[in-house]
Coordinates of N, CA, C and O in Angstrom, one line a residue:
Q66 N 63.1 33.7 25.1 CA 61.7 33.3 25.2 C 60.8 34.5 24.8 O 61.0 35.6 25.3
V67 N 59.9 34.2 23.9 CA 59.0 35.2 23.5 C 57.7 35.3 24.4 O 57.2 34.3 24.8
Q68 N 57.4 36.5 24.7 CA 56.1 36.7 25.5 C 55.3 37.7 24.8 O 55.8 38.8 24.4
L69 N 54.0 37.5 24.7 CA 53.0 38.4 24.2 C 52.1 38.8 25.3 O 51.6 37.9 26.1
V70 N 51.8 40.1 25.5 CA 50.9 40.6 26.5 C 49.9 41.6 25.9 O 50.4 42.6 25.4
E71 N 48.7 41.3 26.0 CA 47.6 42.2 25.5 C 47.2 43.1 26.6 O 47.3 42.8 27.8
S72 N 46.7 44.3 26.2 CA 46.2 45.3 27.2 C 45.2 46.1 26.4 O 45.1 46.1 25.2
G73 N 44.4 46.9 27.2 CA 43.4 47.8 26.6 C 42.0 47.4 26.6 O 41.1 48.1 26.2
G74 N 41.7 46.2 27.1 CA 40.4 45.7 27.1 C 39.6 46.4 28.2 O 40.1 47.2 29.0
G75 N 38.3 46.2 28.2 CA 37.4 46.8 29.2 C 36.0 46.7 28.9 O 35.6 46.0 28.0
L76 N 35.2 47.5 29.6 CA 33.7 47.6 29.4 C 33.4 48.9 28.6 O 33.9 50.0 29.0
V77 N 32.6 48.7 27.5 CA 32.3 49.9 26.7 C 30.8 49.7 26.2 O 30.3 48.6 26.1
Q78 N 30.2 50.8 26.0 CA 28.8 50.8 25.5 C 28.8 50.5 24.0 O 29.7 50.8 23.3
T79 N 27.7 50.0 23.6 CA 27.4 49.8 22.1 C 27.7 51.1 21.4 O 27.3 52.2 21.8
G80 N 28.5 51.0 20.3 CA 28.9 52.1 19.5 C 30.2 52.8 19.9 O 30.7 53.7 19.2
G81 N 30.7 52.3 21.0 CA 32.0 52.9 21.5 C 33.2 52.3 20.9 O 33.1 51.5 19.9
S82 N 34.3 52.7 21.4 CA 35.6 52.3 20.8 C 36.6 51.9 21.9 O 36.5 52.3 23.0
L83 N 37.5 51.0 21.5 CA 38.6 50.6 22.3 C 39.8 50.3 21.4 O 39.6 50.0 20.2
R84 N 41.0 50.5 22.0 CA 42.2 50.1 21.3 C 43.0 49.1 22.1 O 43.4 49.4 23.2
L85 N 43.1 48.0 21.5 CA 43.9 46.9 22.2 C 45.4 47.0 21.7 O 45.6 47.4 20.6
S86 N 46.2 46.7 22.6 CA 47.7 46.6 22.3 C 48.2 45.3 22.7 O 47.7 44.6 23.6
C87 N 49.2 44.9 21.9 CA 49.9 43.6 22.2 C 51.4 43.8 22.1 O 51.9 44.1 21.0
S88 N 52.1 43.7 23.2 CA 53.5 43.9 23.2 C 54.2 42.6 23.1 O 53.8 41.6 23.6
H89 N 55.3 42.6 22.3 CA 56.0 41.4 22.0 C 57.4 41.5 22.6 O 58.2 42.5 22.2
S90 N 57.8 40.7 23.5 CA 59.2 40.7 24.0 C 60.0 39.8 23.2 O 59.6 38.9 22.5
G91 N 61.3 40.0 23.2 CA 62.2 39.2 22.4 C 62.5 39.9 21.1 O 61.9 40.9 20.7
R92 N 63.4 39.3 20.3 CA 63.9 39.8 19.1 C 63.0 39.4 17.9 O 62.2 38.5 18.0
M93 N 63.3 40.0 16.8 CA 62.7 39.6 15.5 C 61.2 39.9 15.3 O 60.6 39.4 14.4
F94 N 60.7 40.7 16.2 CA 59.2 41.0 16.1 C 58.9 41.5 14.7 O 57.9 41.1 14.1
S95 N 59.8 42.4 14.1 CA 59.5 43.0 12.8 C 59.5 42.0 11.7 O 59.2 42.4 10.5
T96 N 59.9 40.8 11.9 CA 60.0 39.8 10.8 C 58.8 38.9 10.8 O 58.6 38.1 9.9
Y97 N 57.9 39.1 11.7 CA 56.7 38.2 11.9 C 55.4 38.9 11.6 O 55.2 40.0 12.0
A98 N 54.5 38.1 10.9 CA 53.1 38.6 10.9 C 52.5 38.3 12.2 O 52.9 37.4 13.0
M99 N 51.5 39.1 12.5 CA 50.8 39.0 13.8 C 49.3 39.0 13.6 O 48.8 39.5 12.6
G100 N 48.6 38.4 14.5 CA 47.1 38.3 14.4 C 46.4 38.6 15.7 O 46.9 38.5 16.8
W101 N 45.1 38.9 15.5 CA 44.2 39.0 16.6 C 43.1 38.0 16.5 O 42.6 37.8 15.3
F102 N 42.7 37.4 17.6 CA 41.7 36.4 17.6 C 40.8 36.7 18.8 O 41.2 37.5 19.7
R103 N 39.6 36.1 18.8 CA 38.7 36.3 20.0 C 38.0 35.0 20.3 O 37.8 34.2 19.4
Q104 N 37.6 34.9 21.5 CA 36.9 33.7 22.0 C 35.8 34.0 23.0 O 36.1 34.8 23.9
T105 N 34.7 33.4 22.9 CA 33.6 33.5 23.9 C 33.4 32.1 24.5 O 33.8 31.1 23.9
P106 N 32.9 32.0 25.7 CA 32.7 30.7 26.3 C 31.9 29.7 25.5 O 30.9 30.0 24.9
G107 N 32.5 28.5 25.4 CA 31.8 27.5 24.7 C 32.0 27.5 23.2 O 31.5 26.6 22.5
K108 N 32.8 28.5 22.7 CA 33.0 28.6 21.3 C 34.5 28.5 21.0 O 35.3 28.7 21.8
E109 N 34.8 28.1 19.7 CA 36.2 28.1 19.4 C 36.8 29.5 19.2 O 36.0 30.4 18.9
R110 N 38.1 29.6 19.3 CA 38.7 30.9 19.0 C 38.6 31.2 17.6 O 38.8 30.4 16.7
E111 N 38.2 32.4 17.3 CA 38.0 32.8 15.9 C 38.9 34.0 15.5 O 39.2 34.8 16.3
F112 N 39.2 33.9 14.2 CA 40.1 34.9 13.6 C 39.4 36.3 13.5 O 38.2 36.4 13.2
V113 N 40.2 37.3 13.9 CA 39.6 38.7 13.7 C 40.4 39.5 12.7 O 39.8 40.0 11.8
A114 N 41.7 39.5 12.8 CA 42.5 40.3 11.8 C 44.0 39.8 11.9 O 44.4 39.3 12.9
T115 N 44.7 40.1 10.8 CA 46.1 39.8 10.7 C 46.8 40.8 9.9 O 46.2 41.5 9.1
I116 N 48.1 41.0 10.2 CA 48.9 42.0 9.6 C 50.3 41.4 9.3 O 50.8 40.7 10.1
N117 N 50.8 41.7 8.1 CA 52.1 41.2 7.7 C 53.2 41.9 8.4 O 53.0 42.8 9.2
W118 N 54.4 41.5 8.2 CA 55.6 42.0 9.0 C 55.8 43.5 8.8 O 56.2 44.1 9.8
S119 N 55.5 44.0 7.7 CA 55.7 45.4 7.5 C 54.5 46.3 7.8 O 54.7 47.5 7.9
G120 N 53.4 45.7 7.9 CA 52.2 46.5 8.1 C 51.5 46.8 6.8 O 50.4 47.5 6.8
G121 N 52.1 46.4 5.7 CA 51.5 46.8 4.4 C 50.4 46.0 3.9 O 49.7 46.4 3.0
T122 N 50.1 44.8 4.5 CA 49.0 44.0 4.1 C 48.3 43.5 5.4 O 48.9 43.1 6.4
T123 N 47.0 43.6 5.3 CA 46.1 43.2 6.4 C 44.9 42.4 5.9 O 44.6 42.5 4.7
R124 N 44.4 41.6 6.7 CA 43.1 40.9 6.4 C 42.2 40.9 7.6 O 42.7 40.9 8.8
Y125 N 40.9 40.8 7.3 CA 39.9 40.9 8.4 C 38.8 39.9 8.3 O 38.5 39.5 7.1
Q126 N 38.3 39.5 9.4 CA 37.0 38.8 9.4 C 35.9 39.7 8.8 O 35.9 40.9 9.1
D127 N 35.0 39.1 8.1 CA 34.0 40.0 7.4 C 33.2 40.8 8.4 O 32.9 42.0 8.1
S128 N 32.9 40.3 9.6 CA 32.0 41.0 10.5 C 32.7 42.2 11.1 O 32.0 43.0 11.7
V129 N 34.0 42.3 11.0 CA 34.7 43.5 11.6 C 35.2 44.5 10.6 O 35.7 45.5 10.9
K130 N 35.1 44.1 9.3 CA 35.6 45.0 8.2 C 34.9 46.4 8.3 O 33.7 46.4 8.5
G131 N 35.7 47.4 8.2 CA 35.2 48.8 8.3 C 35.0 49.3 9.7 O 34.8 50.5 9.9
R132 N 35.1 48.4 10.7 CA 35.0 48.8 12.1 C 36.3 48.7 12.9 O 36.6 49.5 13.7
F133 N 37.1 47.6 12.5 CA 38.3 47.4 13.2 C 39.5 47.7 12.3 O 39.4 47.4 11.1
T134 N 40.6 48.1 12.9 CA 41.8 48.3 12.1 C 43.0 47.8 12.9 O 43.2 48.1 14.1
I135 N 43.7 46.9 12.2 CA 45.0 46.4 12.8 C 46.1 47.1 12.3 O 46.2 47.5 11.1
S136 N 47.1 47.4 13.2 CA 48.3 48.1 12.8 C 49.4 47.7 13.7 O 49.2 46.9 14.6
R137 N 50.6 48.1 13.4 CA 51.8 47.7 14.2 C 52.8 48.8 14.2 O 52.9 49.6 13.2
D138 N 53.6 48.8 15.2 CA 54.7 49.7 15.3 C 56.0 48.9 15.6 O 56.1 48.4 16.8
N139 N 56.8 48.6 14.6 CA 57.9 47.7 14.8 C 59.0 48.3 15.7 O 59.7 47.5 16.3
A140 N 59.0 49.6 15.8 CA 60.0 50.2 16.7 C 59.6 50.0 18.2 O 60.5 50.0 19.1
K141 N 58.3 49.8 18.4 CA 57.8 49.5 19.8 C 57.5 48.1 20.0 O 57.0 47.7 21.1
N142 N 57.7 47.2 19.0 CA 57.4 45.8 19.2 C 55.9 45.6 19.6 O 55.6 44.7 20.5
T143 N 55.1 46.3 19.0 CA 53.7 46.3 19.4 C 52.7 46.2 18.2 O 53.0 46.9 17.2
V144 N 51.7 45.5 18.4 CA 50.6 45.4 17.4 C 49.3 45.9 18.1 O 49.1 45.7 19.3
Y145 N 48.5 46.6 17.3 CA 47.3 47.2 17.8 C 46.1 46.7 17.1 O 46.1 46.3 16.0
L146 N 44.9 46.8 17.8 CA 43.6 46.6 17.2 C 42.7 47.7 17.6 O 42.3 47.8 18.8
Q147 N 42.5 48.6 16.7 CA 41.5 49.7 17.0 C 40.2 49.2 16.6 O 39.9 48.8 15.5
M148 N 39.3 49.3 17.6 CA 37.9 48.8 17.4 C 36.9 49.9 17.6 O 36.9 50.6 18.6
T149 N 36.1 50.2 16.6 CA 35.1 51.2 16.6 C 33.7 50.6 16.4 O 33.6 49.5 15.9
R150 N 32.7 51.4 16.7 CA 31.3 51.0 16.5 C 31.1 49.6 17.0 O 30.6 48.7 16.4
L151 N 31.5 49.4 18.3 CA 31.5 48.1 18.9 C 30.0 47.7 19.1 O 29.1 48.5 19.4
K152 N 29.8 46.4 19.0 CA 28.5 45.8 19.1 C 28.6 44.7 20.3 O 29.7 44.2 20.6
P153 N 27.5 44.4 20.9 CA 27.5 43.4 21.9 C 28.1 42.1 21.5 O 28.7 41.4 22.3
E154 N 27.9 41.7 20.2 CA 28.5 40.5 19.7 C 30.0 40.5 19.6 O 30.6 39.5 19.3
D155 N 30.6 41.6 19.8 CA 32.1 41.7 19.8 C 32.6 41.4 21.2 O 33.8 41.3 21.4
T156 N 31.7 41.2 22.2 CA 32.2 40.8 23.5 C 32.9 39.4 23.4 O 32.4 38.5 22.9
A157 N 34.1 39.4 24.0 CA 34.9 38.2 23.9 C 36.2 38.5 24.7 O 36.6 39.6 25.0
V158 N 37.0 37.4 24.9 CA 38.4 37.6 25.2 C 39.2 37.7 23.9 O 39.1 36.8 23.1
Y159 N 40.0 38.7 23.8 CA 40.8 38.9 22.6 C 42.2 38.5 22.9 O 42.8 38.9 23.9
Y160 N 42.8 37.8 21.9 CA 44.1 37.3 22.0 C 45.0 37.8 20.8 O 44.5 37.8 19.7
C161 N 46.2 38.0 21.1 CA 47.1 38.3 19.9 C 48.0 37.0 19.8 O 48.3 36.3 20.8
G162 N 48.4 36.8 18.6 CA 49.3 35.7 18.3 C 50.3 36.0 17.3 O 50.2 36.9 16.5
R163 N 51.5 35.3 17.3 CA 52.5 35.5 16.4 C 52.4 34.4 15.3 O 52.5 33.2 15.6
Q164 N 52.3 34.8 14.0 CA 52.1 33.9 13.0 C 53.5 33.3 12.5 O 54.4 34.1 12.4
T165 N 53.5 32.1 12.2 CA 54.8 31.5 11.9 C 55.3 31.9 10.5 O 56.4 32.2 10.3
N166 N 54.3 32.0 9.6 CA 54.6 32.5 8.2 C 53.3 33.1 7.7 O 52.2 32.7 8.0
W167 N 53.5 34.2 7.0 CA 52.3 34.9 6.4 C 51.5 33.9 5.6 O 52.0 33.2 4.7
G168 N 50.2 33.8 5.9 CA 49.3 33.0 5.2 C 49.3 31.6 5.6 O 48.5 30.8 5.1
S169 N 50.1 31.2 6.6 CA 50.1 29.8 7.1 C 49.0 29.4 8.0 O 48.7 28.3 8.2
D170 N 48.4 30.4 8.6 CA 47.4 30.2 9.7 C 47.9 29.4 10.9 O 47.2 28.8 11.6
L171 N 49.2 29.4 11.0 CA 49.8 28.7 12.2 C 50.5 29.8 13.0 O 51.2 30.7 12.5
Y172 N 50.2 29.7 14.4 CA 50.7 30.7 15.3 C 51.5 29.9 16.4 O 51.1 28.9 16.9
D173 N 52.7 30.5 16.7 CA 53.6 29.8 17.7 C 53.6 30.4 19.1 O 54.0 29.7 20.0
Y174 N 53.1 31.6 19.2 CA 53.0 32.2 20.5 C 51.7 32.9 20.7 O 51.2 33.5 19.7
W175 N 51.1 32.9 21.9 CA 49.9 33.6 22.2 C 50.0 34.4 23.5 O 50.8 34.0 24.4
G176 N 49.3 35.5 23.6 CA 49.2 36.2 24.8 C 48.1 35.6 25.7 O 47.3 34.7 25.3
P177 N 48.0 36.0 26.9 CA 47.0 35.5 27.9 C 45.6 36.0 27.6 O 44.6 35.4 28.1
G178 N 45.4 37.0 26.8 CA 44.1 37.6 26.5 C 43.7 38.8 27.3 O 44.2 39.0 28.4
T179 N 42.8 39.5 26.7 CA 42.2 40.7 27.4 C 40.7 40.7 27.1 O 40.3 40.5 26.0
Q180 N 39.9 40.9 28.2 CA 38.5 40.9 28.1 C 37.9 42.2 27.5 O 38.3 43.3 28.0
V181 N 37.1 42.0 26.5 CA 36.3 43.1 26.0 C 34.8 42.8 26.2 O 34.3 41.8 25.7
T182 N 34.1 43.8 26.8 CA 32.7 43.6 27.0 C 32.0 44.8 26.5 O 32.3 45.9 26.9
V183 N 31.0 44.6 25.6 CA 30.2 45.6 25.0 C 28.8 45.5 25.6 O 28.1 44.5 25.3
S184 N 28.4 46.5 26.3 CA 27.0 46.5 26.9 C 26.0 47.1 25.9 O 26.3 48.0 25.1
S185 N 24.8 46.5 25.9 CA 23.8 47.0 25.0 C 23.0 48.1 25.6 O 23.1 48.4 26.8

């Protein structure tokens, strides 16, 4: 059984930084693309970033390009989201997900989420 667990969220001031981590239990982590999404109350979950199995290819939502960096360490079964120059509109619950196939936009496992709050 695969489990994803996010960590690293918290309260930060505008302009600050946070690094989120997502640990993947189970085998075959290194063969899957992974993604980060976020959700605020009353809104649908939105795509933030994704990374392919090797870490060699990444994609970002336009609003986070140049501020967020997704990376992974396959030896540690972990994917990261480094967030810099945070803005109040980045406030959300952040989720990591395991993509079924690169480019498919389908995810088969999700973590419970971690809250990120950016104060103005």
